[in-house]
mmCIF file of C-alpha atoms and ligand atoms in Angstrom:
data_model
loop_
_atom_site.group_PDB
_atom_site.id
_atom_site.type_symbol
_atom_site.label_atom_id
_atom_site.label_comp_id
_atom_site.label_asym_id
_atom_site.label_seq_id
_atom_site.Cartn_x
_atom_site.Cartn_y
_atom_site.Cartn_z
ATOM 1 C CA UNK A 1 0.776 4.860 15.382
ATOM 2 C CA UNK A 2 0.671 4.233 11.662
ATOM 3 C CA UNK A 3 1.676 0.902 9.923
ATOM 4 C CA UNK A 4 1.373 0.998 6.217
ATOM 5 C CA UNK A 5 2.050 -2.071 4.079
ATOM 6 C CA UNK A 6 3.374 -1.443 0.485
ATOM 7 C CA UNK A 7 3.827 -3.735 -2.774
ATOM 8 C CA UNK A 8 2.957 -4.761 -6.140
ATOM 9 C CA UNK A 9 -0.320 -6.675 -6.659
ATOM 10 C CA UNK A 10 -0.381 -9.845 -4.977
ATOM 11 C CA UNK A 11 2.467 -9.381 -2.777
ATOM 12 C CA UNK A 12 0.978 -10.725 0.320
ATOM 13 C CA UNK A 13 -0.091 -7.695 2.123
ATOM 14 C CA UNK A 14 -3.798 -8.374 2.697
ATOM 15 C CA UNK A 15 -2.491 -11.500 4.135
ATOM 16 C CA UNK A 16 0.001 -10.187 6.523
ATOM 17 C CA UNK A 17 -1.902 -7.588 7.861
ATOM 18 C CA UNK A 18 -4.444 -10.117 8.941
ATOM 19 C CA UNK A 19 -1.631 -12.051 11.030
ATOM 20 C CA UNK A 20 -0.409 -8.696 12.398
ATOM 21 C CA UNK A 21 -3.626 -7.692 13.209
ATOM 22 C CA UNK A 22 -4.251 -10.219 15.133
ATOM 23 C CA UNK A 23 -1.220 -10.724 17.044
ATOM 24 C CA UNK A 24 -1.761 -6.752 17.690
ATOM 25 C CA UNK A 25 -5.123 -7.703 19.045
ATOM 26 C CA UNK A 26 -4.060 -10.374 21.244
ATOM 27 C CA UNK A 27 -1.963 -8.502 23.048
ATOM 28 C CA UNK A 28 -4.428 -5.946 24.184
ATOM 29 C CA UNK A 29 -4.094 -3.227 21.351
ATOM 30 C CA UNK A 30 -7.020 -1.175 19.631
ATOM 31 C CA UNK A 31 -5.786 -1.731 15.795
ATOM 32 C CA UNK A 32 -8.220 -0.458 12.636
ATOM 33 C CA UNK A 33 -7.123 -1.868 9.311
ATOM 34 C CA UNK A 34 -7.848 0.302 6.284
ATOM 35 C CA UNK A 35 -7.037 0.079 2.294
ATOM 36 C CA UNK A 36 -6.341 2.501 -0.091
ATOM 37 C CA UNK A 37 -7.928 3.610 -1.785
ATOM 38 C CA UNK A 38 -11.266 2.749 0.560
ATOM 39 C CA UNK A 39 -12.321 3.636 4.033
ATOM 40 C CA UNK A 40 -15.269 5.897 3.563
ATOM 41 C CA UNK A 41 -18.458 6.400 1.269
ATOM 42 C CA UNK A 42 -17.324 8.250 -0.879
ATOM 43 C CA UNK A 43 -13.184 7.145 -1.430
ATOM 44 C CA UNK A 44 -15.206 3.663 -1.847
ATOM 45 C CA UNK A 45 -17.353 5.200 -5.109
ATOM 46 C CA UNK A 46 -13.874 6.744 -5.647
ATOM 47 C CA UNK A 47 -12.295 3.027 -5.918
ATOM 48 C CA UNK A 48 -14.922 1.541 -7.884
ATOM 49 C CA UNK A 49 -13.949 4.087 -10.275
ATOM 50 C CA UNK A 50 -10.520 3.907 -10.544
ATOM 51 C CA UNK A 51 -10.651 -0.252 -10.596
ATOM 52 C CA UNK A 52 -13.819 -1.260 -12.469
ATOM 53 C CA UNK A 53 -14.834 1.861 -14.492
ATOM 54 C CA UNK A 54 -14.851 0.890 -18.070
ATOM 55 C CA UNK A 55 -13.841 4.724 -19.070
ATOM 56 C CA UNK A 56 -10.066 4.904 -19.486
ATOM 57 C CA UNK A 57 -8.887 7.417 -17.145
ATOM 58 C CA UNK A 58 -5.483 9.543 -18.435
ATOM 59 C CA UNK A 59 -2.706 9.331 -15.399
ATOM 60 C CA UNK A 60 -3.750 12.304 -14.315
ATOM 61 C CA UNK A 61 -7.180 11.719 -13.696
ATOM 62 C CA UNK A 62 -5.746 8.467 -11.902
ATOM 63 C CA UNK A 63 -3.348 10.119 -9.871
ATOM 64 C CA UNK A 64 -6.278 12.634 -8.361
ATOM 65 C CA UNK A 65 -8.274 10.360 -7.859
ATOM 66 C CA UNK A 66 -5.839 8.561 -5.886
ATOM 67 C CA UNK A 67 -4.908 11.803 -3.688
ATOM 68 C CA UNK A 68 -9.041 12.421 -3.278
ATOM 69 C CA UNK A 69 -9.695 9.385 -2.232
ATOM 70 C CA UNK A 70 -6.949 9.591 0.558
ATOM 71 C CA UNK A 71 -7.688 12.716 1.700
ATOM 72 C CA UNK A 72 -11.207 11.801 2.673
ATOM 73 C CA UNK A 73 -9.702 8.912 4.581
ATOM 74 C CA UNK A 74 -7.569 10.451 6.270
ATOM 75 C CA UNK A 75 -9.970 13.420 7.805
ATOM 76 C CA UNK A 76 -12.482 11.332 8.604
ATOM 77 C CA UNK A 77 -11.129 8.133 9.845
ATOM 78 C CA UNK A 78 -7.107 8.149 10.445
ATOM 79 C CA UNK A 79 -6.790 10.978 12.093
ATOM 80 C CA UNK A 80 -9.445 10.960 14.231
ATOM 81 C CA UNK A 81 -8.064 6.802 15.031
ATOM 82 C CA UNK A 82 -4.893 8.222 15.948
ATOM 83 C CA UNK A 83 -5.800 10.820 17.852
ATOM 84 C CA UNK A 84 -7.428 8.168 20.599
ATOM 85 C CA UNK A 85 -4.669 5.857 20.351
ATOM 86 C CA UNK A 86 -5.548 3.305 18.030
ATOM 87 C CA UNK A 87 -2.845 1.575 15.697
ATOM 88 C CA UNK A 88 -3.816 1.850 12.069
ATOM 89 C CA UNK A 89 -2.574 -0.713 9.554
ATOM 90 C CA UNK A 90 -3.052 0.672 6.148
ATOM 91 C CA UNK A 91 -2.978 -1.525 2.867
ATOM 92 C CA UNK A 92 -1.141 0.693 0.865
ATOM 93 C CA UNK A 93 -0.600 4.926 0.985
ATOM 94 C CA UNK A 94 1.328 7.634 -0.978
ATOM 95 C CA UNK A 95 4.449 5.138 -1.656
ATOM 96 C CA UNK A 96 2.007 3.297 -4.028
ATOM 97 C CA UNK A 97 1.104 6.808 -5.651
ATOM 98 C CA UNK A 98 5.007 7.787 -5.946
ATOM 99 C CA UNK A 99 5.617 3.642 -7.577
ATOM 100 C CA UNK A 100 2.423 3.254 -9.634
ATOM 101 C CA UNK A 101 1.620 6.911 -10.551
ATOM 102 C CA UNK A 102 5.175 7.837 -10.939
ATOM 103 C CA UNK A 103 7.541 5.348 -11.675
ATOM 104 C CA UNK A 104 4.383 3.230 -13.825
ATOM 105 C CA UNK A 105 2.744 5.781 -15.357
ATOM 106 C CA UNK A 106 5.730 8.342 -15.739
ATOM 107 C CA UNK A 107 4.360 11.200 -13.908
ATOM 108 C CA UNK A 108 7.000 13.636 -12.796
ATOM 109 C CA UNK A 109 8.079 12.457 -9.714
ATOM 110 C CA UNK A 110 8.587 15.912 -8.160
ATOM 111 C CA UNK A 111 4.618 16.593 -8.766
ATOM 112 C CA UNK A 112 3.651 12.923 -7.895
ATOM 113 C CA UNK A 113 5.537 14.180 -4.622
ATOM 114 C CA UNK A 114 4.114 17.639 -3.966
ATOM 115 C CA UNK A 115 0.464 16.358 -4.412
ATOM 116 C CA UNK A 116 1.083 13.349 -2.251
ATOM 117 C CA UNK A 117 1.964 16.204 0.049
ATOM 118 C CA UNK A 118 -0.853 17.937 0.261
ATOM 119 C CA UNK A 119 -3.396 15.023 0.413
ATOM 120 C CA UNK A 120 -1.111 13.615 3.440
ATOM 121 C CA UNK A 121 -1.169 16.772 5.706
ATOM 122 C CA UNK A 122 1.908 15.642 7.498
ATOM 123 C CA UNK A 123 1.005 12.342 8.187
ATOM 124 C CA UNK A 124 3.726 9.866 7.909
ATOM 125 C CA UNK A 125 3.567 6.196 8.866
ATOM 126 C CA UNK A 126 5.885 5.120 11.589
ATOM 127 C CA UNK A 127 7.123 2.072 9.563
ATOM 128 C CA UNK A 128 6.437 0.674 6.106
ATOM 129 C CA UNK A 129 6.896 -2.754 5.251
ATOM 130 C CA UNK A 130 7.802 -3.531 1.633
ATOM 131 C CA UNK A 131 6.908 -7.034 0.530
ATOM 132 C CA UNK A 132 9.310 -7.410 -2.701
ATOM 133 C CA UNK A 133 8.068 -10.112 -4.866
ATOM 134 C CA UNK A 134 8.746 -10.421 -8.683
ATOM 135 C CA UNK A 135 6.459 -10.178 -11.082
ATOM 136 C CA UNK A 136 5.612 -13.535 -12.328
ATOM 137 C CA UNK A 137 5.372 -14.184 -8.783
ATOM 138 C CA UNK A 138 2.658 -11.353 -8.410
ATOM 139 C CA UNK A 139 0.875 -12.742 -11.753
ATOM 140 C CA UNK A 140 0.669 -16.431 -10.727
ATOM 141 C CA UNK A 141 -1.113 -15.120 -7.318
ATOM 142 C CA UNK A 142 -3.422 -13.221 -8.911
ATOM 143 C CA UNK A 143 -4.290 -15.212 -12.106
ATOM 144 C CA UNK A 144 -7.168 -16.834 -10.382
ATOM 145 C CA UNK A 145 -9.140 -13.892 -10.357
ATOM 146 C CA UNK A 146 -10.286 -11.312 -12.273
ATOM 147 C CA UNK A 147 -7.704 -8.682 -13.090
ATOM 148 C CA UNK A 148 -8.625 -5.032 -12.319
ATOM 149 C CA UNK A 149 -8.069 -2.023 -14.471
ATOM 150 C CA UNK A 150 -4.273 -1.162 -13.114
ATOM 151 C CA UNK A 151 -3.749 -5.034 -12.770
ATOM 152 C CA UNK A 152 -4.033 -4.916 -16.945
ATOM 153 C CA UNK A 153 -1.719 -2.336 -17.440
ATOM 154 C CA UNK A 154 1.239 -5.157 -18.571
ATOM 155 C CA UNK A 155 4.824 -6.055 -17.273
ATOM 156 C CA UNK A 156 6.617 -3.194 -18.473
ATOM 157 C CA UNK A 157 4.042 -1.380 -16.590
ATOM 158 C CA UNK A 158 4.541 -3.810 -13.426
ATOM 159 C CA UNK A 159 8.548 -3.811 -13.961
ATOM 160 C CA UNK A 160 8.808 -0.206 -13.557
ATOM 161 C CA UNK A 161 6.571 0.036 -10.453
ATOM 162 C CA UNK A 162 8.967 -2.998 -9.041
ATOM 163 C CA UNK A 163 12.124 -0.804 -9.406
ATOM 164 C CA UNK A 164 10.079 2.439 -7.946
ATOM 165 C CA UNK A 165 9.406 0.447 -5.064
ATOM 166 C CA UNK A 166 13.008 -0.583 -4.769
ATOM 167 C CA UNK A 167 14.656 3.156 -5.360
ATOM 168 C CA UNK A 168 11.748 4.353 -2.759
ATOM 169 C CA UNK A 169 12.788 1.919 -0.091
ATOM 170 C CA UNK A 170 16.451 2.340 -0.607
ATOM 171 C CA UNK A 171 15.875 6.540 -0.478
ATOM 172 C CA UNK A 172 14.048 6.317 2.726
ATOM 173 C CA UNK A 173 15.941 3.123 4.468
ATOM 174 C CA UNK A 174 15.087 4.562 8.282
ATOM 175 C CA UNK A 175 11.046 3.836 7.490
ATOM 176 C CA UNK A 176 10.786 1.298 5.226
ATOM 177 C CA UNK A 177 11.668 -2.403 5.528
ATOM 178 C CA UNK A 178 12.313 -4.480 2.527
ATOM 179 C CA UNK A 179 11.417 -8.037 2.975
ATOM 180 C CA UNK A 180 11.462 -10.834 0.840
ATOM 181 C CA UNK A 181 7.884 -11.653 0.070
ATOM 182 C CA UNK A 182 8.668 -14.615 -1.815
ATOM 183 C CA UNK A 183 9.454 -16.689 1.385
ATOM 184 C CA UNK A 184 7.060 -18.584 3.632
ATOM 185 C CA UNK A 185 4.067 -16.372 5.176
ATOM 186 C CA UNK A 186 5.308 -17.323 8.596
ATOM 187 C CA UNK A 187 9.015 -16.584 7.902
ATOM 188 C CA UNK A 188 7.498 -12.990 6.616
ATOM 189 C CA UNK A 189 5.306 -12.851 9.700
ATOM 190 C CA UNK A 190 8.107 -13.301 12.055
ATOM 191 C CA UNK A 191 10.140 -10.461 10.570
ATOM 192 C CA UNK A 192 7.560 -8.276 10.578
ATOM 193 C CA UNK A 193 6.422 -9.281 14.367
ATOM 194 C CA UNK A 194 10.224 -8.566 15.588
ATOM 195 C CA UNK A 195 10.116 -5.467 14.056
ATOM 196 C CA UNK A 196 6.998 -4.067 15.508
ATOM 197 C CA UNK A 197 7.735 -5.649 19.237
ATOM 198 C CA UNK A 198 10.749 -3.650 18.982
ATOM 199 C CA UNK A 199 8.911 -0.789 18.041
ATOM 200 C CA UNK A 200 6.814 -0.841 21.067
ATOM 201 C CA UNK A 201 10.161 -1.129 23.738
HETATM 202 N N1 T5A B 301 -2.926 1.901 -6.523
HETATM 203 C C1 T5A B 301 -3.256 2.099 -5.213
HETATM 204 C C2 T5A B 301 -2.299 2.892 -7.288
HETATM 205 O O1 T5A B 301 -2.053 2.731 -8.497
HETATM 206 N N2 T5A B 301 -1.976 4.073 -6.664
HETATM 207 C C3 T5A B 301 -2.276 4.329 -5.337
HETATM 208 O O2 T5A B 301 -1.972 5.428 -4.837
HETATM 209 C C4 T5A B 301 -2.944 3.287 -4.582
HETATM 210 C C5 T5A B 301 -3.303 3.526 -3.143
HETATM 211 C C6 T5A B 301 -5.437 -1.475 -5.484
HETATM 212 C C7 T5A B 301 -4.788 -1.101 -6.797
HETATM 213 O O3 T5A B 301 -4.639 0.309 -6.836
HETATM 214 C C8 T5A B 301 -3.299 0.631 -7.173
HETATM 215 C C9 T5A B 301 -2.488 -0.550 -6.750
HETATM 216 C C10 T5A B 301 -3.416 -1.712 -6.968
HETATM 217 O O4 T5A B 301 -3.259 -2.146 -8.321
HETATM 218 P P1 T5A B 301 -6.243 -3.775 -4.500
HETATM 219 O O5 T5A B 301 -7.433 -4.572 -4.956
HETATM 220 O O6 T5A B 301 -6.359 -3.082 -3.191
HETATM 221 O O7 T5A B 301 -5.870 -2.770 -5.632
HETATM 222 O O8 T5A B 301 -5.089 -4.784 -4.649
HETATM 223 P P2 T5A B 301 -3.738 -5.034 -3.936
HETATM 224 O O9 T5A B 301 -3.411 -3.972 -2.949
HETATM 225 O O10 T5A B 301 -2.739 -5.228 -4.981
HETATM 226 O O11 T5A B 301 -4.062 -6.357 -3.151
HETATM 227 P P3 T5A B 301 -4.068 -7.845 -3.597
HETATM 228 O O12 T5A B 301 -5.181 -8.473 -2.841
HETATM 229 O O13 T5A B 301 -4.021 -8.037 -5.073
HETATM 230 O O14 T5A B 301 -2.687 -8.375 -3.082
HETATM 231 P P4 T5A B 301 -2.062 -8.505 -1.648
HETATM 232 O O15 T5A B 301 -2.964 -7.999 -0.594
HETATM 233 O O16 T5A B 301 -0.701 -7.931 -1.701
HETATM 234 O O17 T5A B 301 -1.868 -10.090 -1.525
HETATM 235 P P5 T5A B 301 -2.691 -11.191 -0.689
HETATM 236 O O18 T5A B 301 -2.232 -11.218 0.707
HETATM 237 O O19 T5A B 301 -4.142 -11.010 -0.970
HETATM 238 O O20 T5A B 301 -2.116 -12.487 -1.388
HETATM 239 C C11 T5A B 301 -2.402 -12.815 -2.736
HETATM 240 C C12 T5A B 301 -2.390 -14.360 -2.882
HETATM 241 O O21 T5A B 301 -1.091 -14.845 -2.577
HETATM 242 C C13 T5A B 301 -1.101 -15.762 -1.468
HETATM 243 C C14 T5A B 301 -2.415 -15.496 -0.732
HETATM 244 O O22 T5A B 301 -2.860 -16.646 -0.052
HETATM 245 C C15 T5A B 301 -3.332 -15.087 -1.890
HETATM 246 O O23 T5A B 301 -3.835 -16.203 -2.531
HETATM 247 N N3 T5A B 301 0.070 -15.477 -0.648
HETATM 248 C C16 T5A B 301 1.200 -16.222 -0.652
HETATM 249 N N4 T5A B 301 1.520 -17.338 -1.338
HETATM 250 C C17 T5A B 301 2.771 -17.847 -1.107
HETATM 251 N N5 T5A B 301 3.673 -17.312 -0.249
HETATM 252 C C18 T5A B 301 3.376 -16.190 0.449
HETATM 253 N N6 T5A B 301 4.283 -15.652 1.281
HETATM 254 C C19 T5A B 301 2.089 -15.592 0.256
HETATM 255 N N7 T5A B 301 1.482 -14.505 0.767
HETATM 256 C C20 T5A B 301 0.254 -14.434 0.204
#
């Protein structure tokens, strides 16, 4: 079973995923938590790239990287997961690609698609969660850190990834649930903990 997690920057993903994993844990599952892009040697060089590189990479060249990076982690470490049972929790997959790489950086949507495609190989996650925060919210949460290369890319930038996420969750309302990530992490925690018990009946 896949879980992915989707959102702008500082949404509270990282954060929920820990509580899920652990309540997953608890009851007896076998859960792996990945990131995207991450997971394996190489999609790891393949991040470091695409966040901290001081070369400024056309959309393009973002947008494959992206798609390589997955791939990897997907042959080498979801698939095999799945295939003895385990329940992955991802930190992001292609819906970020389709809201950052499309609806950001304007990349025809139908190509942001079709490539998403092929690095996926059918894989689809069982249920998404969408944590929908605005983005000052996003900026005040991250503003004590270092901002990586896509966090710089401004609020226009951020504004249109916001509404991508929005028109992605509305399009495909059977897999992905949009939840308020501006509320309390345990009000957010409980939603998403009803929806996966549920799930599992
Ligand atoms: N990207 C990625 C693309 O452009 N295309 C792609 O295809 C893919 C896969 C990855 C970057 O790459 C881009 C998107 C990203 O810009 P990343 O470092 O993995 O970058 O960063 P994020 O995924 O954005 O992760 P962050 O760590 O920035 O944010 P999270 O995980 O959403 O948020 P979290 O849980 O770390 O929380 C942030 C802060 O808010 C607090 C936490 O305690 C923490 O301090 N917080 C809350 N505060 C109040 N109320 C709540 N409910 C809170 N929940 C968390």
């Amino acid at each position: 079973m896949l879980i992915t997690f989707e959102g702008i920057d500082g949404c509270g993903k990282t954060t929920q995923i820990g509580l899920l994993t652990a309540y997953l844990r608890e009851i007896g599952r076998n859960v792996l938590t990945l990131r995207e892009p991450g997971g394996t040697e190489f999609s790891e060089k393949i991040r470091d790239l695409l966040l901290h590189s001081k070369d400024k990479l056309t959309p393009q060249s973002e947008l494959f990287l992206f798609e390589a990076a997955r791939a990897d982690l997907i042959e080498k470490v979801i698939k095999p997961a799945l295939d003895k049972g385990t329940i992955v929790i991802l930190d992001r997959f292609y819906d970020s690609t389709t809201a950052y790489q499309g609806y950001g950086r304007k990349i025809e949507l139908s190509v942001v698609k079709e490539i998403n495609r092929l690095a996926i190989s059918g894989l689809k996650p069982v249920i998404t969660f969408f944590l929908d925060v605005p983005v000052e919210i996003s900026y005040e949460r991250s503003n004590h850190r270092n901002l990586d290369k896509i966090e710089q890319s401004g609020d226009a930038f951020f504004n249109r990834v916001t509404e991508g996420y929005r028109t992605i969750a509305n399009e495909e309302s059977e897999r992905i649930i949009i939840i308020d990530g501006t509320k309390e992490k345990e009000e957010i925690f409980q939603i998403i903990k009803d929806k996966i018990i549920h799930l599992f009946m």
